Amino acid sequence: MTMDLSDCAGAANPNFMPMDSWRVMRIMAEIVNSFEVMRSQPRMLVSVFGSARTREGDADYASARETGRRLVASGYGVITGGGPGIMEAAARGAYENGGRSIGFNIELPQEQNPNAYQTVSLTFNYFFVRKVCFLKYATAFIVFPGGFGTLDELSEVLTMAQTAKINLVPIIFVNQKFWSGLVRWFKHTLLGEGMISPEDLKLIQVVDTAEEAVEYLKECHRYGKRGTVIE
C-alpha cells in the first residue's frame, strides 16, 4: 500500500513548528486535569481494554459486562476507554451494579460517543496521556478481543512491565481462542528468536470466562494489592 504524499502536506506548513511550545502547555493541562480528577478516586481499579466494535449480543460483550459486575462485587472499580463495544459492556456491568465506572474518552476525527455507563468521565485529546492514566491508576489489566487500539494499549502495558517501569500487576487475556495465535507467536517466534525471555511469558494469564478472570485476579491479590506506580 502506497501512502498519498498529500497526507504529509502538514509537514511543510511553516506555521507548524512554532506551535509546538504551545502544544506542550495543552499536554500539561491534560495531564494535570486528569491527575487532579483521579487523585480522589479509590485505588482498587482495574483497566479493561477491548474493541469498540463488539456488539451487544456478542459473547465477548456479555463476558465483559459480567466481568464488570464481578469486579464490583469483589470490591473493584472499572476503568475503560469510555466508548462503545467492550468498553461499554465492562462499564455497564460495573455501573448497573452500583460500582465505580471511570471512562477515559478520546477525541477522534470520527467522533467517539461516550457510553452512558460512567460515574466519572474524562476526555483526552492525546492518546499517550490517556495511556499514562490507564497505567497509573490500575491494580490490574483485563484485555478482551480488540484491534489496533487494544494491541497498542496492551503493548504499552507489557513493555512497561517487562522493563520494570511499573510494578508487576495481573495482566489477564479473556477468550483463549481469540488470543491463541498471538500467544503462540509470543512463544514460538518472539521467544524462539530470542526477542523476549522465558520470564516475559509469565507476565500474562489467559482465561476464557469472566469468572476465571476475576477469580485469578483475586488470587493474585490475596496477600495484598498494589498499583503500578513504583514509589
PDB file of C-alpha atoms in Angstrom:
ATOM      1  CA  MET A   1       0.000   0.000   0.000  1.00  0.00           C
ATOM      2  CA  THR A   2       1.390   3.406  -1.012  1.00  0.00           C
ATOM      3  CA  MET A   3       0.684   6.473   1.098  1.00  0.00           C
ATOM      4  CA  ASP A   4      -0.580   9.560  -0.681  1.00  0.00           C
ATOM      5  CA  LEU A   5       2.167  12.178  -0.186  1.00  0.00           C
ATOM      6  CA  SER A   6      -0.506  14.823   0.135  1.00  0.00           C
ATOM      7  CA  ASP A   7      -1.149  13.303   3.576  1.00  0.00           C
ATOM      8  CA  CYS A   8       2.214  14.722   4.611  1.00  0.00           C
ATOM      9  CA  ALA A   9       1.405  18.235   3.484  1.00  0.00           C
ATOM     10  CA  GLY A  10       1.238  19.419   7.085  1.00  0.00           C
ATOM     11  CA  ALA A  11       4.956  18.720   7.435  1.00  0.00           C
ATOM     12  CA  ALA A  12       5.650  21.572   5.018  1.00  0.00           C
ATOM     13  CA  ASN A  13       3.478  24.052   6.903  1.00  0.00           C
ATOM     14  CA  PRO A  14       5.805  26.887   8.006  1.00  0.00           C
ATOM     15  CA  ASN A  15       3.441  27.714  10.867  1.00  0.00           C
ATOM     16  CA  PHE A  16       3.592  24.204  12.342  1.00  0.00           C
ATOM     17  CA  MET A  17       6.825  24.251  14.350  1.00  0.00           C
ATOM     18  CA  PRO A  18       6.169  27.475  16.314  1.00  0.00           C
ATOM     19  CA  MET A  19       3.008  25.847  17.666  1.00  0.00           C
ATOM     20  CA  ASP A  20       4.911  23.062  19.409  1.00  0.00           C
ATOM     21  CA  SER A  21       5.697  25.051  22.543  1.00  0.00           C
ATOM     22  CA  TRP A  22       2.021  25.890  22.948  1.00  0.00           C
ATOM     23  CA  ARG A  23       1.124  22.257  22.396  1.00  0.00           C
ATOM     24  CA  VAL A  24       3.286  21.364  25.402  1.00  0.00           C
ATOM     25  CA  MET A  25       1.062  23.593  27.532  1.00  0.00           C
ATOM     26  CA  ARG A  26      -2.021  21.792  26.287  1.00  0.00           C
ATOM     27  CA  ILE A  27      -0.424  18.440  27.083  1.00  0.00           C
ATOM     28  CA  MET A  28       0.471  19.639  30.578  1.00  0.00           C
ATOM     29  CA  ALA A  29      -3.063  20.871  31.157  1.00  0.00           C
ATOM     30  CA  GLU A  30      -4.462  17.495  30.123  1.00  0.00           C
ATOM     31  CA  ILE A  31      -2.103  15.659  32.472  1.00  0.00           C
ATOM     32  CA  VAL A  32      -2.785  17.980  35.417  1.00  0.00           C
ATOM     33  CA  ASN A  33      -6.555  17.842  34.945  1.00  0.00           C
ATOM     34  CA  SER A  34      -6.662  14.051  34.713  1.00  0.00           C
ATOM     35  CA  PHE A  35      -4.356  13.613  37.717  1.00  0.00           C
ATOM     36  CA  GLU A  36      -6.476  16.015  39.780  1.00  0.00           C
ATOM     37  CA  VAL A  37      -9.672  14.137  38.962  1.00  0.00           C
ATOM     38  CA  MET A  38      -8.145  10.715  39.563  1.00  0.00           C
ATOM     39  CA  ARG A  39      -6.464  11.576  42.858  1.00  0.00           C
ATOM     40  CA  SER A  40      -9.884  11.459  44.573  1.00  0.00           C
ATOM     41  CA  GLN A  41     -10.771   8.034  43.163  1.00  0.00           C
ATOM     42  CA  PRO A  42     -10.299   4.786  45.097  1.00  0.00           C
ATOM     43  CA  ARG A  43      -7.164   2.799  44.322  1.00  0.00           C
ATOM     44  CA  MET A  44      -8.986  -0.516  43.739  1.00  0.00           C
ATOM     45  CA  LEU A  45      -9.338  -0.007  39.988  1.00  0.00           C
ATOM     46  CA  VAL A  46      -8.932  -2.377  37.042  1.00  0.00           C
ATOM     47  CA  SER A  47      -8.320  -1.165  33.483  1.00  0.00           C
ATOM     48  CA  VAL A  48     -10.348  -3.122  30.928  1.00  0.00           C
ATOM     49  CA  PHE A  49      -9.322  -2.985  27.254  1.00  0.00           C
ATOM     50  CA  GLY A  50     -11.161  -4.277  24.197  1.00  0.00           C
ATOM     51  CA  SER A  51     -12.762  -3.479  20.870  1.00  0.00           C
ATOM     52  CA  ALA A  52     -15.165  -0.596  20.287  1.00  0.00           C
ATOM     53  CA  ARG A  53     -16.724  -2.708  17.506  1.00  0.00           C
ATOM     54  CA  THR A  54     -18.071  -5.531  19.647  1.00  0.00           C
ATOM     55  CA  ARG A  55     -21.865  -5.538  19.536  1.00  0.00           C
ATOM     56  CA  GLU A  56     -24.375  -6.115  22.282  1.00  0.00           C
ATOM     57  CA  GLY A  57     -25.440  -9.738  21.889  1.00  0.00           C
ATOM     58  CA  ASP A  58     -21.894 -10.930  21.137  1.00  0.00           C
ATOM     59  CA  ALA A  59     -20.390 -13.398  23.581  1.00  0.00           C
ATOM     60  CA  ASP A  60     -17.467 -11.070  24.315  1.00  0.00           C
ATOM     61  CA  TYR A  61     -19.865  -8.224  25.155  1.00  0.00           C
ATOM     62  CA  ALA A  62     -21.692 -10.444  27.620  1.00  0.00           C
ATOM     63  CA  SER A  63     -18.393 -11.621  29.104  1.00  0.00           C
ATOM     64  CA  ALA A  64     -17.103  -8.061  29.555  1.00  0.00           C
ATOM     65  CA  ARG A  65     -20.376  -6.987  31.147  1.00  0.00           C
ATOM     66  CA  GLU A  66     -20.192  -9.927  33.534  1.00  0.00           C
ATOM     67  CA  THR A  67     -16.581  -9.048  34.297  1.00  0.00           C
ATOM     68  CA  GLY A  68     -17.626  -5.532  35.286  1.00  0.00           C
ATOM     69  CA  ARG A  69     -20.321  -6.971  37.543  1.00  0.00           C
ATOM     70  CA  ARG A  70     -17.948  -9.428  39.193  1.00  0.00           C
ATOM     71  CA  LEU A  71     -15.262  -6.783  39.687  1.00  0.00           C
ATOM     72  CA  VAL A  72     -17.721  -4.552  41.535  1.00  0.00           C
ATOM     73  CA  ALA A  73     -18.933  -7.472  43.636  1.00  0.00           C
ATOM     74  CA  SER A  74     -15.300  -8.102  44.609  1.00  0.00           C
ATOM     75  CA  GLY A  75     -14.676  -4.506  45.645  1.00  0.00           C
ATOM     76  CA  TYR A  76     -13.039  -3.155  42.480  1.00  0.00           C
ATOM     77  CA  GLY A  77     -13.906  -0.251  40.221  1.00  0.00           C
ATOM     78  CA  VAL A  78     -13.525  -0.280  36.443  1.00  0.00           C
ATOM     79  CA  ILE A  79     -11.577   1.964  34.091  1.00  0.00           C
ATOM     80  CA  THR A  80     -12.426   1.770  30.384  1.00  0.00           C
ATOM     81  CA  GLY A  81     -11.911   3.899  27.308  1.00  0.00           C
ATOM     82  CA  GLY A  82     -15.429   5.258  27.696  1.00  0.00           C
ATOM     83  CA  GLY A  83     -16.648   4.259  24.252  1.00  0.00           C
ATOM     84  CA  PRO A  84     -18.893   1.526  22.812  1.00  0.00           C
ATOM     85  CA  GLY A  85     -18.288  -2.212  22.489  1.00  0.00           C
ATOM     86  CA  ILE A  86     -16.216  -3.913  25.172  1.00  0.00           C
ATOM     87  CA  MET A  87     -15.689  -0.566  26.901  1.00  0.00           C
ATOM     88  CA  GLU A  88     -19.430  -0.061  27.208  1.00  0.00           C
ATOM     89  CA  ALA A  89     -20.004  -3.632  28.336  1.00  0.00           C
ATOM     90  CA  ALA A  90     -17.466  -3.569  31.180  1.00  0.00           C
ATOM     91  CA  ALA A  91     -18.603  -0.110  32.264  1.00  0.00           C
ATOM     92  CA  ARG A  92     -22.220  -1.229  32.113  1.00  0.00           C
ATOM     93  CA  GLY A  93     -21.581  -4.266  34.283  1.00  0.00           C
ATOM     94  CA  ALA A  94     -19.984  -2.061  36.914  1.00  0.00           C
ATOM     95  CA  TYR A  95     -22.487   0.815  36.674  1.00  0.00           C
ATOM     96  CA  GLU A  96     -25.621  -1.333  36.795  1.00  0.00           C
ATOM     97  CA  ASN A  97     -24.384  -2.973  39.969  1.00  0.00           C
ATOM     98  CA  GLY A  98     -23.679   0.216  41.860  1.00  0.00           C
ATOM     99  CA  GLY A  99     -19.948   0.301  41.223  1.00  0.00           C
ATOM    100  CA  ARG A 100     -17.464   2.878  40.068  1.00  0.00           C
ATOM    101  CA  SER A 101     -17.077   3.132  36.291  1.00  0.00           C
ATOM    102  CA  ILE A 102     -14.443   5.585  35.078  1.00  0.00           C
ATOM    103  CA  GLY A 103     -14.324   6.423  31.380  1.00  0.00           C
ATOM    104  CA  PHE A 104     -11.200   7.748  29.661  1.00  0.00           C
ATOM    105  CA  ASN A 105     -12.807   9.062  26.493  1.00  0.00           C
ATOM    106  CA  ILE A 106     -10.748  10.144  23.481  1.00  0.00           C
ATOM    107  CA  GLU A 107     -11.387  12.837  20.870  1.00  0.00           C
ATOM    108  CA  LEU A 108     -11.235  11.251  17.412  1.00  0.00           C
ATOM    109  CA  PRO A 109     -11.737  12.541  13.841  1.00  0.00           C
ATOM    110  CA  GLN A 110     -14.706  10.190  13.657  1.00  0.00           C
ATOM    111  CA  GLU A 111     -16.192  11.146  16.978  1.00  0.00           C
ATOM    112  CA  GLN A 112     -16.339   8.523  19.714  1.00  0.00           C
ATOM    113  CA  ASN A 113     -19.613   8.808  21.577  1.00  0.00           C
ATOM    114  CA  PRO A 114     -19.142   8.251  25.317  1.00  0.00           C
ATOM    115  CA  ASN A 115     -21.250   5.419  26.648  1.00  0.00           C
ATOM    116  CA  ALA A 116     -23.944   6.098  29.240  1.00  0.00           C
ATOM    117  CA  TYR A 117     -22.399   3.961  31.983  1.00  0.00           C
ATOM    118  CA  GLN A 118     -19.788   6.259  33.515  1.00  0.00           C
ATOM    119  CA  THR A 119     -19.735   7.580  37.055  1.00  0.00           C
ATOM    120  CA  VAL A 120     -16.629   9.631  36.208  1.00  0.00           C
ATOM    121  CA  SER A 121     -15.857  10.793  32.672  1.00  0.00           C
ATOM    122  CA  LEU A 122     -12.624  12.327  31.388  1.00  0.00           C
ATOM    123  CA  THR A 123     -11.950  13.323  27.784  1.00  0.00           C
ATOM    124  CA  PHE A 124      -8.445  13.227  26.294  1.00  0.00           C
ATOM    125  CA  ASN A 125      -7.032  14.702  23.127  1.00  0.00           C
ATOM    126  CA  TYR A 126      -3.740  12.778  23.337  1.00  0.00           C
ATOM    127  CA  PHE A 127      -3.604   9.011  23.258  1.00  0.00           C
ATOM    128  CA  PHE A 128      -0.324   8.920  25.179  1.00  0.00           C
ATOM    129  CA  VAL A 129      -1.700  10.944  28.100  1.00  0.00           C
ATOM    130  CA  ARG A 130      -4.708   8.637  28.203  1.00  0.00           C
ATOM    131  CA  LYS A 131      -2.391   5.605  28.297  1.00  0.00           C
ATOM    132  CA  VAL A 132      -0.466   7.134  31.180  1.00  0.00           C
ATOM    133  CA  CYS A 133      -3.713   7.259  33.154  1.00  0.00           C
ATOM    134  CA  PHE A 134      -4.706   3.705  32.176  1.00  0.00           C
ATOM    135  CA  LEU A 135      -1.365   2.589  33.616  1.00  0.00           C
ATOM    136  CA  LYS A 136      -1.037   4.903  36.583  1.00  0.00           C
ATOM    137  CA  TYR A 137      -4.351   4.144  38.255  1.00  0.00           C
ATOM    138  CA  ALA A 138      -4.746   0.398  37.687  1.00  0.00           C
ATOM    139  CA  THR A 139      -4.103  -2.507  40.016  1.00  0.00           C
ATOM    140  CA  ALA A 140      -4.618  -4.950  37.118  1.00  0.00           C
ATOM    141  CA  PHE A 141      -5.429  -5.133  33.403  1.00  0.00           C
ATOM    142  CA  ILE A 142      -8.082  -7.300  31.776  1.00  0.00           C
ATOM    143  CA  VAL A 143      -7.841  -7.476  27.988  1.00  0.00           C
ATOM    144  CA  PHE A 144     -10.689  -8.615  25.739  1.00  0.00           C
ATOM    145  CA  PRO A 145     -10.529  -9.164  21.973  1.00  0.00           C
ATOM    146  CA  GLY A 146      -9.793  -5.980  20.071  1.00  0.00           C
ATOM    147  CA  GLY A 147      -7.959  -4.377  17.188  1.00  0.00           C
ATOM    148  CA  PHE A 148      -5.066  -1.955  16.794  1.00  0.00           C
ATOM    149  CA  GLY A 149      -6.134   0.249  19.707  1.00  0.00           C
ATOM    150  CA  THR A 150      -6.353  -2.684  22.079  1.00  0.00           C
ATOM    151  CA  LEU A 151      -2.991  -4.017  20.910  1.00  0.00           C
ATOM    152  CA  ASP A 152      -1.475  -0.568  21.373  1.00  0.00           C
ATOM    153  CA  GLU A 153      -2.676  -0.381  24.977  1.00  0.00           C
ATOM    154  CA  LEU A 154      -1.631  -3.965  25.634  1.00  0.00           C
ATOM    155  CA  SER A 155       1.844  -3.448  24.179  1.00  0.00           C
ATOM    156  CA  GLU A 156       2.354  -0.400  26.369  1.00  0.00           C
ATOM    157  CA  VAL A 157       1.469  -2.378  29.491  1.00  0.00           C
ATOM    158  CA  LEU A 158       3.656  -5.351  28.560  1.00  0.00           C
ATOM    159  CA  THR A 159       6.623  -3.127  27.716  1.00  0.00           C
ATOM    160  CA  MET A 160       6.372  -1.184  30.959  1.00  0.00           C
ATOM    161  CA  ALA A 161       6.101  -4.400  32.970  1.00  0.00           C
ATOM    162  CA  GLN A 162       8.940  -6.132  31.102  1.00  0.00           C
ATOM    163  CA  THR A 163      11.280  -3.181  31.635  1.00  0.00           C
ATOM    164  CA  ALA A 164      10.304  -2.795  35.318  1.00  0.00           C
ATOM    165  CA  LYS A 165       8.998   0.730  34.787  1.00  0.00           C
ATOM    166  CA  ILE A 166       5.853  -0.316  36.658  1.00  0.00           C
ATOM    167  CA  ASN A 167       5.149  -2.760  39.453  1.00  0.00           C
ATOM    168  CA  LEU A 168       4.094  -6.191  38.254  1.00  0.00           C
ATOM    169  CA  VAL A 169       0.315  -6.491  38.375  1.00  0.00           C
ATOM    170  CA  PRO A 170      -2.031  -9.078  36.833  1.00  0.00           C
ATOM    171  CA  ILE A 171      -2.421  -8.872  33.051  1.00  0.00           C
ATOM    172  CA  ILE A 172      -5.290 -11.128  32.022  1.00  0.00           C
ATOM    173  CA  PHE A 173      -6.370 -12.038  28.483  1.00  0.00           C
ATOM    174  CA  VAL A 174     -10.000 -13.175  28.122  1.00  0.00           C
ATOM    175  CA  ASN A 175     -11.039 -15.520  25.278  1.00  0.00           C
ATOM    176  CA  GLN A 176      -8.403 -18.171  24.690  1.00  0.00           C
ATOM    177  CA  LYS A 177      -9.458 -18.849  21.101  1.00  0.00           C
ATOM    178  CA  PHE A 178      -9.007 -15.220  20.092  1.00  0.00           C
ATOM    179  CA  TRP A 179      -5.632 -14.770  21.804  1.00  0.00           C
ATOM    180  CA  SER A 180      -4.170 -18.196  20.984  1.00  0.00           C
ATOM    181  CA  GLY A 181      -2.471 -17.012  17.779  1.00  0.00           C
ATOM    182  CA  LEU A 182      -0.793 -14.073  19.489  1.00  0.00           C
ATOM    183  CA  VAL A 183       0.311 -16.160  22.460  1.00  0.00           C
ATOM    184  CA  ARG A 184       1.664 -18.823  20.081  1.00  0.00           C
ATOM    185  CA  TRP A 185       3.609 -16.104  18.251  1.00  0.00           C
ATOM    186  CA  PHE A 186       4.976 -14.875  21.579  1.00  0.00           C
ATOM    187  CA  LYS A 187       6.173 -18.381  22.425  1.00  0.00           C
ATOM    188  CA  HIS A 188       7.435 -19.663  19.092  1.00  0.00           C
ATOM    189  CA  THR A 189       8.597 -16.524  17.319  1.00  0.00           C
ATOM    190  CA  LEU A 190       9.487 -13.889  19.895  1.00  0.00           C
ATOM    191  CA  LEU A 191      10.867 -16.356  22.430  1.00  0.00           C
ATOM    192  CA  GLY A 192      12.194 -18.743  19.792  1.00  0.00           C
ATOM    193  CA  GLU A 193      14.235 -15.992  18.155  1.00  0.00           C
ATOM    194  CA  GLY A 194      15.430 -14.548  21.440  1.00  0.00           C
ATOM    195  CA  MET A 195      13.378 -11.354  21.252  1.00  0.00           C
ATOM    196  CA  ILE A 196      11.945 -11.938  24.730  1.00  0.00           C
ATOM    197  CA  SER A 197      12.913 -14.048  27.745  1.00  0.00           C
ATOM    198  CA  PRO A 198      11.015 -17.042  29.160  1.00  0.00           C
ATOM    199  CA  GLU A 199      10.142 -14.918  32.208  1.00  0.00           C
ATOM    200  CA  ASP A 200       8.299 -12.457  29.975  1.00  0.00           C
ATOM    201  CA  LEU A 201       5.676 -15.071  29.169  1.00  0.00           C
ATOM    202  CA  LYS A 202       4.778 -15.151  32.857  1.00  0.00           C
ATOM    203  CA  LEU A 203       3.522 -11.585  32.621  1.00  0.00           C
ATOM    204  CA  ILE A 204       0.214 -12.756  31.149  1.00  0.00           C
ATOM    205  CA  GLN A 205      -2.552 -15.151  32.112  1.00  0.00           C
ATOM    206  CA  VAL A 206      -5.051 -16.356  29.502  1.00  0.00           C
ATOM    207  CA  VAL A 207      -8.569 -17.375  30.567  1.00  0.00           C
ATOM    208  CA  ASP A 208     -11.911 -17.989  28.904  1.00  0.00           C
ATOM    209  CA  THR A 209     -14.560 -16.512  31.174  1.00  0.00           C
ATOM    210  CA  ALA A 210     -15.344 -13.536  33.365  1.00  0.00           C
ATOM    211  CA  GLU A 211     -15.436 -15.829  36.373  1.00  0.00           C
ATOM    212  CA  GLU A 212     -11.944 -17.153  35.654  1.00  0.00           C
ATOM    213  CA  ALA A 213     -10.589 -13.647  35.099  1.00  0.00           C
ATOM    214  CA  VAL A 214     -11.880 -12.246  38.372  1.00  0.00           C
ATOM    215  CA  GLU A 215     -11.014 -15.342  40.384  1.00  0.00           C
ATOM    216  CA  TYR A 216      -7.452 -15.231  39.067  1.00  0.00           C
ATOM    217  CA  LEU A 217      -7.281 -11.537  39.941  1.00  0.00           C
ATOM    218  CA  LYS A 218      -8.497 -12.176  43.470  1.00  0.00           C
ATOM    219  CA  GLU A 219      -5.970 -14.975  43.880  1.00  0.00           C
ATOM    220  CA  CYS A 220      -3.176 -12.631  42.796  1.00  0.00           C
ATOM    221  CA  HIS A 221      -4.381 -10.047  45.315  1.00  0.00           C
ATOM    222  CA  ARG A 222      -4.909 -12.489  48.151  1.00  0.00           C
ATOM    223  CA  TYR A 223      -1.920 -11.211  50.109  1.00  0.00           C
ATOM    224  CA  GLY A 224      -2.264  -7.565  49.179  1.00  0.00           C
ATOM    225  CA  LYS A 225      -2.876  -5.213  46.311  1.00  0.00           C
ATOM    226  CA  ARG A 226      -0.645  -2.607  44.790  1.00  0.00           C
ATOM    227  CA  GLY A 227      -0.808  -0.221  41.909  1.00  0.00           C
ATOM    228  CA  THR A 228       1.602   0.104  39.038  1.00  0.00           C
ATOM    229  CA  VAL A 229       3.444   3.187  40.258  1.00  0.00           C
ATOM    230  CA  ILE A 230       6.869   2.474  41.705  1.00  0.00           C
ATOM    231  CA  GLU A 231       7.303   4.689  44.771  1.00  0.00           C
TER     232      GLU A 231
END
